[in-house]
Structure formats: structure tokens, C-alpha cells
Amino acid sequence: MGTEAGAVVLEARHLSKAYHQGGAVEQVLDDANLEVGAGRFVSVMGPSGSGKSTLLHLLGGLDTPDKGDVLLDGQALSAMSDDERTRLRRHRIGIVYQFFNLVPVLTVEENVALPAVIDGKAPASYAAKLAEVLELVGMAEHKGKQPAQLSGGQQQRAAIARALFIEPAVLLADEPTGNVDMRTGSEILALFADAQRDLNQTIVMVTHDPRSAGYADEVLLLRDGAVASTLDVGRATRGVAKKARDHESRPRAVLQWLETLDAGGAARRTRV
Amino acid sequence: MALRTLNSVAARNLARRKGRYLLTASGIALGVAVLFAVQIMSGATNRALDRAIHGGAGKDDVYITPVGSFDASFPPGVFERVQKLPDVESAGAGTGFRSAVTSGREKPAIDSRRPNFVFVNGVDLATDRKVREYDVRDGRLFAGAADEIVLGPHIAKTVGVKVGDDVAVAAPAGQITLKVVGVLADSGIGTGNGGDIAVTSIPLSQRMLGKGAVFTSIDVVLRDGVDAKKWIETQRNALGDGVTMQKATDGDAGFRSFIAAVNGALTLGSAIALFVGGFLIFLTFSLAVAERTRTYGTMRALGALPKQIRSVVVREAALLGLGSSVVGLVLGYALAAAAMQLVSSLLYLRLPGLGLPVGPAGFSIAIGVIISVAAAWLPGRRAARLSPVTAMREGGVADDKAGRPVIGAVLVGLGMALVFALPGNGARVFPTLLVLFGAVMLVPIMLGPLARFLGAVTRRLARGVGAIAVMHLVKERSRSAYTLALVMVVLAMILAVGTSNASMAHTVDKVIERQAGGAVQVGAPGALDPAVERELTAIDGVKATTPMRFGQLDVVETGAPPRQFFTMIDPATYFSVGSFPWVDGNDGDARDAMTAGSGIILPEQQAIKLDVKRGGPVRVRTSAGVKRFTLVGTFGQIGNFPGPVLSVKDAALFGAGRPNGFLLSVAGGRAGIERVRRTILTNLKPRYNVEVDTSQTIKDQARAQLQGFFALAYALLFVAALVGILGLANTMVVSVLSRTREVGMLRSTGTLRRQARAMVLVEASTLALVAYLLALPLGWLLSTGIVVSQRATLGFSIDYVFPWLLVPALVILTVLVAAVGSLIPARRIGRLEIVDALRFD
Ligand SMILES: Nc1ncnc2c1ncn2[C@@H]1O[C@H](COP(=O)(O)OP(=O)(O)OP(=O)(O)O)[C@@H](O)[C@H]1O
Ligand SMILES: [Mg+2]
């Protein structure tokens, strides 16, 4: 990673983004701020349409904000050209979507090595790394298959392998478990947790599922275009035994947190 | 708009993907345009011929002429015998000859090559008016036997004379100056010979012909209800052997068959244009169905019947076909107008206006719609057969089966066999289409390996991601295969036409070189005074001369064309001046046999048609009855000159007297030829109105005419190439659209905009280059077929010459096609925003 522990890897400053449709303007993000420290696992929650995906796209340099800026390792994305941002994604940012992560005509192996392929690198130069990530996500035996021959969970593993293949400064994920059953979802989340623990991987994951959010160190709630509240999951579950903590208390803490916020939200609504 | 019925889905589909359907529509529009244009043109040329023949023929039923030479006339007493034949209502005799007129005001310029030929007809107005209409536009008809002449409307215009002017008429008995007293209207006799006609009294005409009181033609009007053909059969022998009888409306059969050959070639062109257009529709609908698999699946799940789904697809195609056919009509009309200009200047044929061709328009629209519907039928059926479950699953329809290679190979074989076996005109269309269909079916199995092979080079166009573009081709064969086939067909056609062009040009050069090598030809429209030969020999630089005589000949064998142009040579002198491009035979043997008499030399293709070998018998109608001649040799011939060749030893049998022209051999190379040409024009033209051709000018003219026809063929191919580009662009657009999310994903993984754009180019150029590789053998196959059938249609042997220069030239064209075809889709990709691409559904 090359980033010293505790340092801020990814930062969003005063992000604003509006969509214009016909005459109507929809202000999706309005002065959103966040900081992600090196090796942290941050989860972003929020109701449907609250702008989670929009935020993630801005963080990954896939889209540009109307106002504000995103900084990766202290470098402002807005100062970069389209090509520079693209190269940054190729080398420093790993992205996993809910579905359609893979190129249908390529094998798992080819899909995982895609960033290197795009770079025009010789296969020999990355063969070892490729084998390593495939092993890591448990896809080594399926490396020759095409996406259509894989289950939804296997497809997500391949996508995660590709994100990890470049040893990214940050791994961004948009509902990575949204398309799979609960058990497979848990396996995938475990992969994220492993990556954080073993590789000190910085992760930002969008989800609407409190159980998934419970895997993170920190949960952000996006509401009215900004980060409305933050939960430090570690602190909220301090003192709980490790085994119980992971599978019960962490999700419960997230749920409780959401309920209190929701009550506040309801209270605010009645006031208006 | 509320969705009333499922069928309005068709209209909405069309409205949604406007750009793509516009591409498809232009394909069918171009096809219909060519079809319509060809129909208009063949209609107009046929009408022009009919008008010329019927106008000239009037009420005339049977036209009787002397057998043989252009200088031949009836023996005495024939006219009287005709008048006494049964069922004859009236008969009129005339004396006519070919001639040329020049305005009496200006001296003929030495270098002018104005086509001022006329047919001078001496008639008896009292009898001939019962047969034909004599409408005078200006002035009056000629009076008595005065030195007066009435001109047809067209020749009056070309020569630029008015009533009251003098004209110089080149007559066999010498040049004579006459007063123009009238100009005919463009109707009745005025339309005869295309308006290049002159009428005068019989005594004057006989004086100009210089053979005494002879007749050269008799018109017969039969009693009502008598069939001309039957009458000719029964009366054929009543007049002896010295005459030919033909139905008046059968005139110019040779020219008609030439026009038919040109029209046949054009029909082939339009069939191919339509094939390519239909193909494009098939392609678009296949892609559309694949793309809308989920929509159709949803409709099926909601209870739509298979036939309702099919009807949506087919209606969409019908709508598209109708719209584009209408546009095609407008295009076709413009195309026809341009092409007619070209044809009429090439053939010196005046064509009437295009008119409002309602029939052809209806036919073209019907064909456009039928082909569109037929092309969409298979994709429609596929859509209807989708099970709702498969259709709604992510990924949609599975890849097609890998074509039908066995059927494909069989069709190609059968088509080629037919090309060689049925060398007719129209028959060529069917086997050619068979070969094309078969080749198309063979494409899918070859695409994978070839794309992999060529992809090793083309992938370099897009660093890194180029390989992915090649993989798309290798793995998604069905979409690419048919586009590829389209481009392949276009390239193969260009190659085939190029080959036939090269072969013809080569042959024309070779044949003319051997036949008229180094020589000068002197000719006059009518017969020439024998004294001309002495004057020619006296010219400085002329080494030798030989007289030539021409006429019309009936070879009485099955398969021989009626009344064909023949040439009569003098074997004593001919071979020291000229030769023949021998296929079987040589100068020495031919001279001996022709000197002995009763020998005939035939163009090779005619000998093949008559199934006669050297030394074999050929029966010919002569003024002394049908006689057996011996085949002395065969030679290659271009066009209808020289035709069957006879010896002057047999002149009496063909009424041949004075020569029609001379062939000269000249010393001093090009300069010598030019000197001789000028001397002849200065000394002889004023008196005999002779024309002088050198081998170079003949060669140039033949080549120019050939190039004119090939220009037409290349214009058709250009249209086909346009359609090919449209097809490729179409496929690339669909390819890009259907992979929008994939492109978004690739971009989000770090693919630069320009890399993504270059991927399109890699895919398109790989596709086009595979098409090129396959087009080489297909083009070669087609070209051998075309050359063989041209041999048969045109009646001369063509050496097969492969245009090697086209091979690299086509690579450039192919890459160009790929580049142009990628333009729109690449622009689309370049503009794509990643976020929108990821949301794309
Ligand atoms: N390209 C776009 N054009 C117009 N509106 C858009 C566009 N992208 C997003 N939106 C709107 O912005 C809002 C936020 O969208 P976004 O996808 O970020 O929400 P989300 O929080 O990810 O929702 P979900 O949980 O359903 O995925 C939505 O109301 C959406 O309709
Ligand atoms: Mg979202």
C-alpha cells in the first residue's frame, strides 16, 4: 500500500452533484464530506436514491462533481485530465459492482488480468501475481471458465480478484452482495474482511444491508446529500466477545444505530 | 401515444433506433434504386427500338431484300412477281443505300468525325403513302425526279441544315449536291433509322446508286387477317433464292439481342444490389431480435402468442421496406437519367424521355417490400420461438449454430456448375446468386480461425484491449459472420468485374492488334468506285491495298443468328495487308482455300455454336439457293465485325459488286500512317466522302466503348460498396450498443477513451480483412464464371486475365471500408460517459 497506517488515503471535500432532467434539478449530493484512513473498511448506507452509487462513482473518478473535490493519496482528482484519471483507476483503484463486472468473451483469468492487459503488459510479467489473487479468492480451479459458466458468487469473486490484482490504494464496492444469496454474501464479505486484515486493504463499500455494513470498521449514513451520521462499529461493540461480535452484535449495533437515527428523522419530519 | 395493439410496437421500435434503421433503409433503398433504374432503362431502350422499327415499317407486314452484299439489288422482275403473289394488298419497291450527308455551306473538315450517316431511300410516294405516314414538319415533299431531298428530323439537326439549304450526299456513284425541300416530322417515316433518314424519288436514288433501274427493297402489305410469318413460310420459294423475306417488325434483331445482353448484365447487377440490400435487412433484424430478446421474452411471459411476436418483427420490416423503397424510386429515377445519357452517347442511340414508369415503380416497391419481409422472416421466427424463460435470462439468445457448411459447399458447387453449363443471359443471375448464398453459409466456420490469424496483426491497433476486440469476433460469430459475408460479397463482385474488365481489355487489344496491325482502313457508307483503289495505291507510303465488301448473311444452321454482318475479302491481296486472330487455322491455308472458292471463315464462338470443325460444312443462303461452304478456319472476334468471312471468288452468289472499303498497309510507322490518313482525307474525302480509320483510332474507340460499359458496372459496384459500408457500420453500432455496459466496465477498469475507440477499429478491420481473404477465392470463382458466360453472350473468346493490381488495391479499399464503417460507432464510444454506460439497459 505504501501508505502509513492511520494516514488518510481517500478524502471527499464538499462534494456536490446534481442531475438535470428536463427542467427539474435533482440535487443528489450537497456538501458531502468524508475521510478514509489507510487500512480502514468503511461502509456507506442510505435509503434507495440517496446518492450512494453517485458518491462511489465520484470517489472512483468515474464521474466528476459539480463542486468539491476527491483526493486520493493527497492528489486532487479534479486537477487531472480524463486520461490521467483513467490511468489512476487502472493502477490505483479497484472497483466491484453489483453485477456485470466481467467481459463475457474473456476467461476468468483474462478478466482478472484485465488492468495489465489494458496496460499492454506481457503475460509473463504478471503471472505470479495473477495466480496469487486467484488463489486468494478461491477461483484458481475456475480460471479457464467464461463468465457465463460461473455462478453469481463466483463471478463476484473473480471481480474482487481483479480489484485486488492491482494492489489498489482503495477498493470500492457498490452492493457487491446485492445479487447473491445470504450464504454466498457472507463468503464474499469474509473475503473483504480478509483482504483488510491480511493485506491492510483500504475498502469503501456501499450497501443497504445492515448485516453487510456490520463487517466494516465504520458506517456512514448518507441522507439529504450529505453524510448525516457516522457509526464506529468497533467502539459500539467494545467488550463483546470476538466470536459473538462478528456474527451478532456488529449487525445488531448497526440496526440499533439506524433505528435511533430513523426516530430522529421521523421527529424532524413531524416538526416540519 | 397509447399502446393500442402489439403492432404499434413495430412503429415504436423503428422510431427508437432511428440512426440504425436509417442505415438499413439506405441499403434497401439503393437496391430498389438500381432495380428501378434498370427497368426504366431497358423499357426506354426497347421503346426506342420499337419506335424506330414500327415508325419506319408503318403498315408494312413483310420486308423483302436481296440476299448478300450491301451493294446487292434485285434481279429484274422480282417486284412484278411480288405484286402477283396471293394475299398481297399492296406492294411498293424502293431503292436505298447507306450514305453520309454534309451541309453544302461548309467544306467538310478533315478531322471531323460527325456521325452524319443516313439511309437514303428512293420511294414512289403514291404507293408508299399507303404503307407509311409522310408528315412534313417544314417545307414540302420532293417533286417528281428533281434534285431534291427530304431529310429526317434528326439528321437535319446533326448536320445543321434547314429547308432551302444545299446538302452534299455521298453516293456510290459519287458525291452529289441536292436541295433540301423539306424536313420530316418526328413521326411515321421520320422515325425510321432513328430519324437519320433521307427520302427522294426513285429515279434520283437509282442515279445516285449507279446500277441502273434497280430496286433494293420491297414493302408488302398483306390482306387483313393474314399472318405475316405463315405467309413468309409459304411464299419463301416463290421469288427464288436471291431474296430474304422478314417480318417488318423483326428488323434489327441483332441490335435487339445486343441490348438484351446489356440489359441482362444490368439485371444481374440489380439482383446483386438487391441481394446485398436484403442481406442488410436480414442482418439488422437478426441483431434487433437478439437485442430485444428480453422484451420479447416479457411479452411472451405476459401471454403474447408466437405469431403475434413474429408479426411485430415482420411488420417492422414491411414498414421499413416500404419507406426505403419509395426513397429508392426517387434515387433510381435519377440514376436512370444519368445512365441513359451515358448509354445513348455510347451507342449513338437516341432514347426517348423516361416518362412515368408506373409499372416498374410498382414492381420495384413490391420487390423491396417482399425482400424486406423475407429477410426479416427468419429473425421473426427466431423471436417467436424463444421460450419466455430463456429470453428473460441474462445473456439472451445463444450463439447461432456455426452456419451450414455442407449446404454452403453444395450450393457453391452447383452454382458454379450451372454458370458453366447454362451460359445464357438471364440464366446467369440464378447460378451467381446460388454461389453467393453458398459462400455466405460457409462464412461462419471460417470466421473463427481467420479472425484469430489476422487478429494477431490488427490487435496492435489498440494497445492491450485490441485482443478483446478480436475475441469478440472469434466468440460472437453469428453477428459478425453475416456482416462479414456482406463485405465479402461486395469485394468479390469488385474482383469479378475487375477481372472481366481486364480480360476484355486485354483481348480487345490483342485481337485488334492482329487484325488491323499497322494498317489503315478506308471506307464509305455506300459502295466505292473501283477507281478509288488505284488512287489509294498511288499515295506515297502505301505498300499494298485490298478491297473489302460487306453485307448481310443468313447461315442456314440451327443456332446461327439471322441476317448477320459479313465481310468479303480478296484472298489474293488480303493476307499481305491483314490477317485474322486465328484460333484454328493460318494465313497460308486460308489463302489457298479461299482462292479455291466456297470457303468460309467463322468467328470461333459461332463455329462452336454451330458445332462445326475446320473442314466441316456450313450451309449459307445465296442468290443461287442454299449452298454448302467449307469451314476454312476460326478466329477470335470482338463485337460483330468482321463476322463470317467469305471470298470474293463467290461474289456473284451474294450480289457483291463494288467494294465498300479498303484495307491498306503503310510504310513509315506512326508518322507514315498519319501522313497517309491526311492525304486520303484531303484528296478523296471531298469526292467520295470516305472515312479513314487507323488501327490506333479503332483500338481507342473499342477501348472507350468497353470502358463506358465497365464504368456502368463499376457504378453499380460503387453502390454495392456503399451498402457494404452501411452494413459494417450497422453491425459495429449494434456491437457497441450491446456492449455498452462492458465498455463502461472496461473504462472504469482503466481503458482510455482512445483505446476504447480503437477497439472498434480493430474489430471492424479484422472483420473486413477476413472478408477480403475470403473474397479472393470467391471473386476468382465468380470471375471465371462471368468470363465464360461473356464468351458465350458476346460471341468471342476472352483470355482470362487476373488483375493482380486489384489485390493490393482492394486491401486499401477494405481498410477504408473498415475505417469509414467504424466512424459512427467509435464516436459513440468516445462520447460515452462511464456512469451512463454502467446504468445502460
Ligand atoms: N445519470 C443520471 N441521470 C439522472 N438522474 C440520476 C442519474 N444517476 C442517478 N440519478 C438520480 O440520482 C439519485 C441518486 O442515485 P444513486 O444511484 O446514486 O442512488 P443510490 O443511493 O445508489 O440508490 P440505490 O440504493 O437504489 O442503488 C436517484 O434519484 C437517481 O434517480
Ligand atoms: Mg446504487
PDB file of N, CA, C and O in Angstrom, chain B residues 540-575:
ATOM      1  N   ASP B 540       1.857   8.048-101.717  1.00  0.00           N
ATOM      2  CA  ASP B 540       3.198   7.775-101.237  1.00  0.00           C
ATOM      3  C   ASP B 540       3.135   7.129 -99.860  1.00  0.00           C
ATOM      4  O   ASP B 540       2.483   7.639 -98.957  1.00  0.00           O
ATOM      5  N   GLY B 541       3.792   6.000 -99.702  1.00  0.00           N
ATOM      6  CA  GLY B 541       3.811   5.334 -98.393  1.00  0.00           C
ATOM      7  C   GLY B 541       2.883   4.147 -98.311  1.00  0.00           C
ATOM      8  O   GLY B 541       2.992   3.327 -97.402  1.00  0.00           O
ATOM      9  N   VAL B 542       1.930   4.025 -99.243  1.00  0.00           N
ATOM     10  CA  VAL B 542       1.018   2.886 -99.218  1.00  0.00           C
ATOM     11  C   VAL B 542       1.713   1.696 -99.875  1.00  0.00           C
ATOM     12  O   VAL B 542       2.124   1.774-101.020  1.00  0.00           O
ATOM     13  N   LYS B 543       1.886   0.613 -99.102  1.00  0.00           N
ATOM     14  CA  LYS B 543       2.605  -0.550 -99.627  1.00  0.00           C
ATOM     15  C   LYS B 543       1.678  -1.467-100.416  1.00  0.00           C
ATOM     16  O   LYS B 543       2.010  -1.953-101.464  1.00  0.00           O
ATOM     17  N   ALA B 544       0.481  -1.708 -99.845  1.00  0.00           N
ATOM     18  CA  ALA B 544      -0.453  -2.614-100.517  1.00  0.00           C
ATOM     19  C   ALA B 544      -1.868  -2.273-100.106  1.00  0.00           C
ATOM     20  O   ALA B 544      -2.089  -1.673 -99.058  1.00  0.00           O
ATOM     21  N   THR B 545      -2.815  -2.637-100.952  1.00  0.00           N
ATOM     22  CA  THR B 545      -4.224  -2.416-100.613  1.00  0.00           C
ATOM     23  C   THR B 545      -4.987  -3.694-100.900  1.00  0.00           C
ATOM     24  O   THR B 545      -4.581  -4.519-101.720  1.00  0.00           O
ATOM     25  N   THR B 546      -6.120  -3.833-100.204  1.00  0.00           N
ATOM     26  CA  THR B 546      -7.006  -4.968-100.502  1.00  0.00           C
ATOM     27  C   THR B 546      -8.438  -4.499-100.321  1.00  0.00           C
ATOM     28  O   THR B 546      -8.743  -3.770 -99.360  1.00  0.00           O
ATOM     29  N   PRO B 547      -9.336  -4.864-101.241  1.00  0.00           N
ATOM     30  CA  PRO B 547     -10.721  -4.388-101.135  1.00  0.00           C
ATOM     31  C   PRO B 547     -11.531  -5.225-100.143  1.00  0.00           C
ATOM     32  O   PRO B 547     -11.291  -6.418 -99.999  1.00  0.00           O
ATOM     33  N   MET B 548     -12.489  -4.548 -99.507  1.00  0.00           N
ATOM     34  CA  MET B 548     -13.367  -5.238 -98.559  1.00  0.00           C
ATOM     35  C   MET B 548     -14.798  -4.978 -98.985  1.00  0.00           C
ATOM     36  O   MET B 548     -15.143  -3.888 -99.436  1.00  0.00           O
ATOM     37  N   ARG B 549     -15.645  -6.008 -98.837  1.00  0.00           N
ATOM     38  CA  ARG B 549     -17.059  -5.844 -99.129  1.00  0.00           C
ATOM     39  C   ARG B 549     -17.848  -6.335 -97.936  1.00  0.00           C
ATOM     40  O   ARG B 549     -17.446  -7.297 -97.281  1.00  0.00           O
ATOM     41  N   PHE B 550     -18.963  -5.680 -97.666  1.00  0.00           N
ATOM     42  CA  PHE B 550     -19.769  -6.060 -96.507  1.00  0.00           C
ATOM     43  C   PHE B 550     -21.199  -6.319 -96.918  1.00  0.00           C
ATOM     44  O   PHE B 550     -21.656  -5.851 -97.965  1.00  0.00           O
ATOM     45  N   GLY B 551     -21.907  -7.043 -96.082  1.00  0.00           N
ATOM     46  CA  GLY B 551     -23.308  -7.304 -96.370  1.00  0.00           C
ATOM     47  C   GLY B 551     -23.960  -8.061 -95.237  1.00  0.00           C
ATOM     48  O   GLY B 551     -23.411  -8.148 -94.139  1.00  0.00           O
ATOM     49  N   GLN B 552     -25.164  -8.585 -95.530  1.00  0.00           N
ATOM     50  CA  GLN B 552     -25.879  -9.345 -94.516  1.00  0.00           C
ATOM     51  C   GLN B 552     -26.076 -10.763 -94.999  1.00  0.00           C
ATOM     52  O   GLN B 552     -26.402 -10.995 -96.157  1.00  0.00           O
ATOM     53  N   LEU B 553     -25.882 -11.713 -94.081  1.00  0.00           N
ATOM     54  CA  LEU B 553     -25.790 -13.119 -94.462  1.00  0.00           C
ATOM     55  C   LEU B 553     -26.712 -13.962 -93.597  1.00  0.00           C
ATOM     56  O   LEU B 553     -26.833 -13.739 -92.397  1.00  0.00           O
ATOM     57  N   ASP B 554     -27.357 -14.954 -94.241  1.00  0.00           N
ATOM     58  CA  ASP B 554     -28.119 -15.958 -93.492  1.00  0.00           C
ATOM     59  C   ASP B 554     -27.361 -17.260 -93.522  1.00  0.00           C
ATOM     60  O   ASP B 554     -27.207 -17.869 -94.579  1.00  0.00           O
ATOM     61  N   VAL B 555     -26.851 -17.671 -92.361  1.00  0.00           N
ATOM     62  CA  VAL B 555     -26.259 -19.003 -92.264  1.00  0.00           C
ATOM     63  C   VAL B 555     -27.413 -19.929 -91.894  1.00  0.00           C
ATOM     64  O   VAL B 555     -28.116 -19.700 -90.920  1.00  0.00           O
ATOM     65  N   VAL B 556     -27.639 -20.946 -92.753  1.00  0.00           N
ATOM     66  CA  VAL B 556     -28.827 -21.781 -92.550  1.00  0.00           C
ATOM     67  C   VAL B 556     -28.481 -22.986 -91.673  1.00  0.00           C
ATOM     68  O   VAL B 556     -28.452 -24.113 -92.147  1.00  0.00           O
ATOM     69  N   GLU B 557     -28.158 -22.720 -90.419  1.00  0.00           N
ATOM     70  CA  GLU B 557     -27.863 -23.803 -89.484  1.00  0.00           C
ATOM     71  C   GLU B 557     -28.554 -23.422 -88.188  1.00  0.00           C
ATOM     72  O   GLU B 557     -28.700 -22.231 -87.881  1.00  0.00           O
ATOM     73  N   THR B 558     -28.974 -24.407 -87.395  1.00  0.00           N
ATOM     74  CA  THR B 558     -29.612 -24.063 -86.128  1.00  0.00           C
ATOM     75  C   THR B 558     -28.569 -23.421 -85.216  1.00  0.00           C
ATOM     76  O   THR B 558     -27.434 -23.874 -85.135  1.00  0.00           O
ATOM     77  N   GLY B 559     -28.981 -22.337 -84.582  1.00  0.00           N
ATOM     78  CA  GLY B 559     -28.070 -21.644 -83.660  1.00  0.00           C
ATOM     79  C   GLY B 559     -27.420 -20.428 -84.283  1.00  0.00           C
ATOM     80  O   GLY B 559     -26.815 -19.619 -83.580  1.00  0.00           O
ATOM     81  N   ALA B 560     -27.518 -20.277 -85.592  1.00  0.00           N
ATOM     82  CA  ALA B 560     -26.888 -19.124 -86.230  1.00  0.00           C
ATOM     83  C   ALA B 560     -27.830 -17.934 -86.184  1.00  0.00           C
ATOM     84  O   ALA B 560     -29.022 -18.073 -86.426  1.00  0.00           O
ATOM     85  N   PRO B 561     -27.312 -16.747 -85.842  1.00  0.00           N
ATOM     86  CA  PRO B 561     -28.166 -15.557 -85.829  1.00  0.00           C
ATOM     87  C   PRO B 561     -28.601 -15.202 -87.247  1.00  0.00           C
ATOM     88  O   PRO B 561     -27.836 -15.401 -88.191  1.00  0.00           O
ATOM     89  N   PRO B 562     -29.834 -14.681 -87.430  1.00  0.00           N
ATOM     90  CA  PRO B 562     -30.287 -14.325 -88.767  1.00  0.00           C
ATOM     91  C   PRO B 562     -29.647 -13.028 -89.239  1.00  0.00           C
ATOM     92  O   PRO B 562     -29.301 -12.179 -88.435  1.00  0.00           O
ATOM     93  N   ARG B 563     -29.491 -12.907 -90.532  1.00  0.00           N
ATOM     94  CA  ARG B 563     -29.031 -11.664 -91.151  1.00  0.00           C
ATOM     95  C   ARG B 563     -27.857 -11.025 -90.426  1.00  0.00           C
ATOM     96  O   ARG B 563     -27.922  -9.892 -89.974  1.00  0.00           O
ATOM     97  N   GLN B 564     -26.789 -11.778 -90.312  1.00  0.00           N
ATOM     98  CA  GLN B 564     -25.640 -11.190 -89.632  1.00  0.00           C
ATOM     99  C   GLN B 564     -24.696 -10.509 -90.613  1.00  0.00           C
ATOM    100  O   GLN B 564     -24.641 -10.830 -91.793  1.00  0.00           O
ATOM    101  N   PHE B 565     -23.969  -9.559 -90.067  1.00  0.00           N
ATOM    102  CA  PHE B 565     -22.986  -8.794 -90.820  1.00  0.00           C
ATOM    103  C   PHE B 565     -21.891  -9.742 -91.315  1.00  0.00           C
ATOM    104  O   PHE B 565     -21.385 -10.555 -90.557  1.00  0.00           O
ATOM    105  N   PHE B 566     -21.555  -9.676 -92.617  1.00  0.00           N
ATOM    106  CA  PHE B 566     -20.415 -10.468 -93.085  1.00  0.00           C
ATOM    107  C   PHE B 566     -19.426  -9.612 -93.847  1.00  0.00           C
ATOM    108  O   PHE B 566     -19.731  -8.498 -94.276  1.00  0.00           O
ATOM    109  N   THR B 567     -18.206 -10.148 -93.975  1.00  0.00           N
ATOM    110  CA  THR B 567     -17.141  -9.447 -94.673  1.00  0.00           C
ATOM    111  C   THR B 567     -16.656 -10.334 -95.814  1.00  0.00           C
ATOM    112  O   THR B 567     -16.550 -11.548 -95.652  1.00  0.00           O
ATOM    113  N   MET B 568     -16.390  -9.692 -96.951  1.00  0.00           N
ATOM    114  CA  MET B 568     -15.866 -10.466 -98.081  1.00  0.00           C
ATOM    115  C   MET B 568     -14.466  -9.953 -98.391  1.00  0.00           C
ATOM    116  O   MET B 568     -14.262  -8.742 -98.567  1.00  0.00           O
ATOM    117  N   ILE B 569     -13.506 -10.872 -98.404  1.00  0.00           N
ATOM    118  CA  ILE B 569     -12.119 -10.461 -98.662  1.00  0.00           C
ATOM    119  C   ILE B 569     -11.661 -10.953-100.033  1.00  0.00           C
ATOM    120  O   ILE B 569     -12.274 -11.855-100.617  1.00  0.00           O
ATOM    121  N   ASP B 570     -10.584 -10.349-100.506  1.00  0.00           N
ATOM    122  CA  ASP B 570      -9.956 -10.839-101.734  1.00  0.00           C
ATOM    123  C   ASP B 570      -8.704 -11.610-101.310  1.00  0.00           C
ATOM    124  O   ASP B 570      -7.711 -11.006-100.902  1.00  0.00           O
ATOM    125  N   PRO B 571      -8.763 -12.948-101.346  1.00  0.00           N
ATOM    126  CA  PRO B 571      -7.641 -13.733-100.803  1.00  0.00           C
ATOM    127  C   PRO B 571      -6.313 -13.435-101.489  1.00  0.00           C
ATOM    128  O   PRO B 571      -5.251 -13.650-100.903  1.00  0.00           O
ATOM    129  N   ALA B 572      -6.348 -12.943-102.713  1.00  0.00           N
ATOM    130  CA  ALA B 572      -5.106 -12.675-103.440  1.00  0.00           C
ATOM    131  C   ALA B 572      -4.282 -11.583-102.764  1.00  0.00           C
ATOM    132  O   ALA B 572      -3.056 -11.619-102.765  1.00  0.00           O
ATOM    133  N   THR B 573      -4.970 -10.598-102.184  1.00  0.00           N
ATOM    134  CA  THR B 573      -4.236  -9.479-101.597  1.00  0.00           C
ATOM    135  C   THR B 573      -4.417  -9.344-100.090  1.00  0.00           C
ATOM    136  O   THR B 573      -3.581  -8.752 -99.408  1.00  0.00           O
ATOM    137  N   TYR B 574      -5.519  -9.898 -99.552  1.00  0.00           N
ATOM    138  CA  TYR B 574      -5.842  -9.644 -98.141  1.00  0.00           C
ATOM    139  C   TYR B 574      -4.695  -9.987 -97.199  1.00  0.00           C
ATOM    140  O   TYR B 574      -4.333  -9.206 -96.326  1.00  0.00           O
ATOM    141  N   PHE B 575      -4.103 -11.185 -97.388  1.00  0.00           N
ATOM    142  CA  PHE B 575      -3.147 -11.656 -96.385  1.00  0.00           C
ATOM    143  C   PHE B 575      -1.809 -10.938 -96.418  1.00  0.00           C
ATOM    144  O   PHE B 575      -0.988 -11.118 -95.532  1.00  0.00           O
TER     145      PHE B 575
END
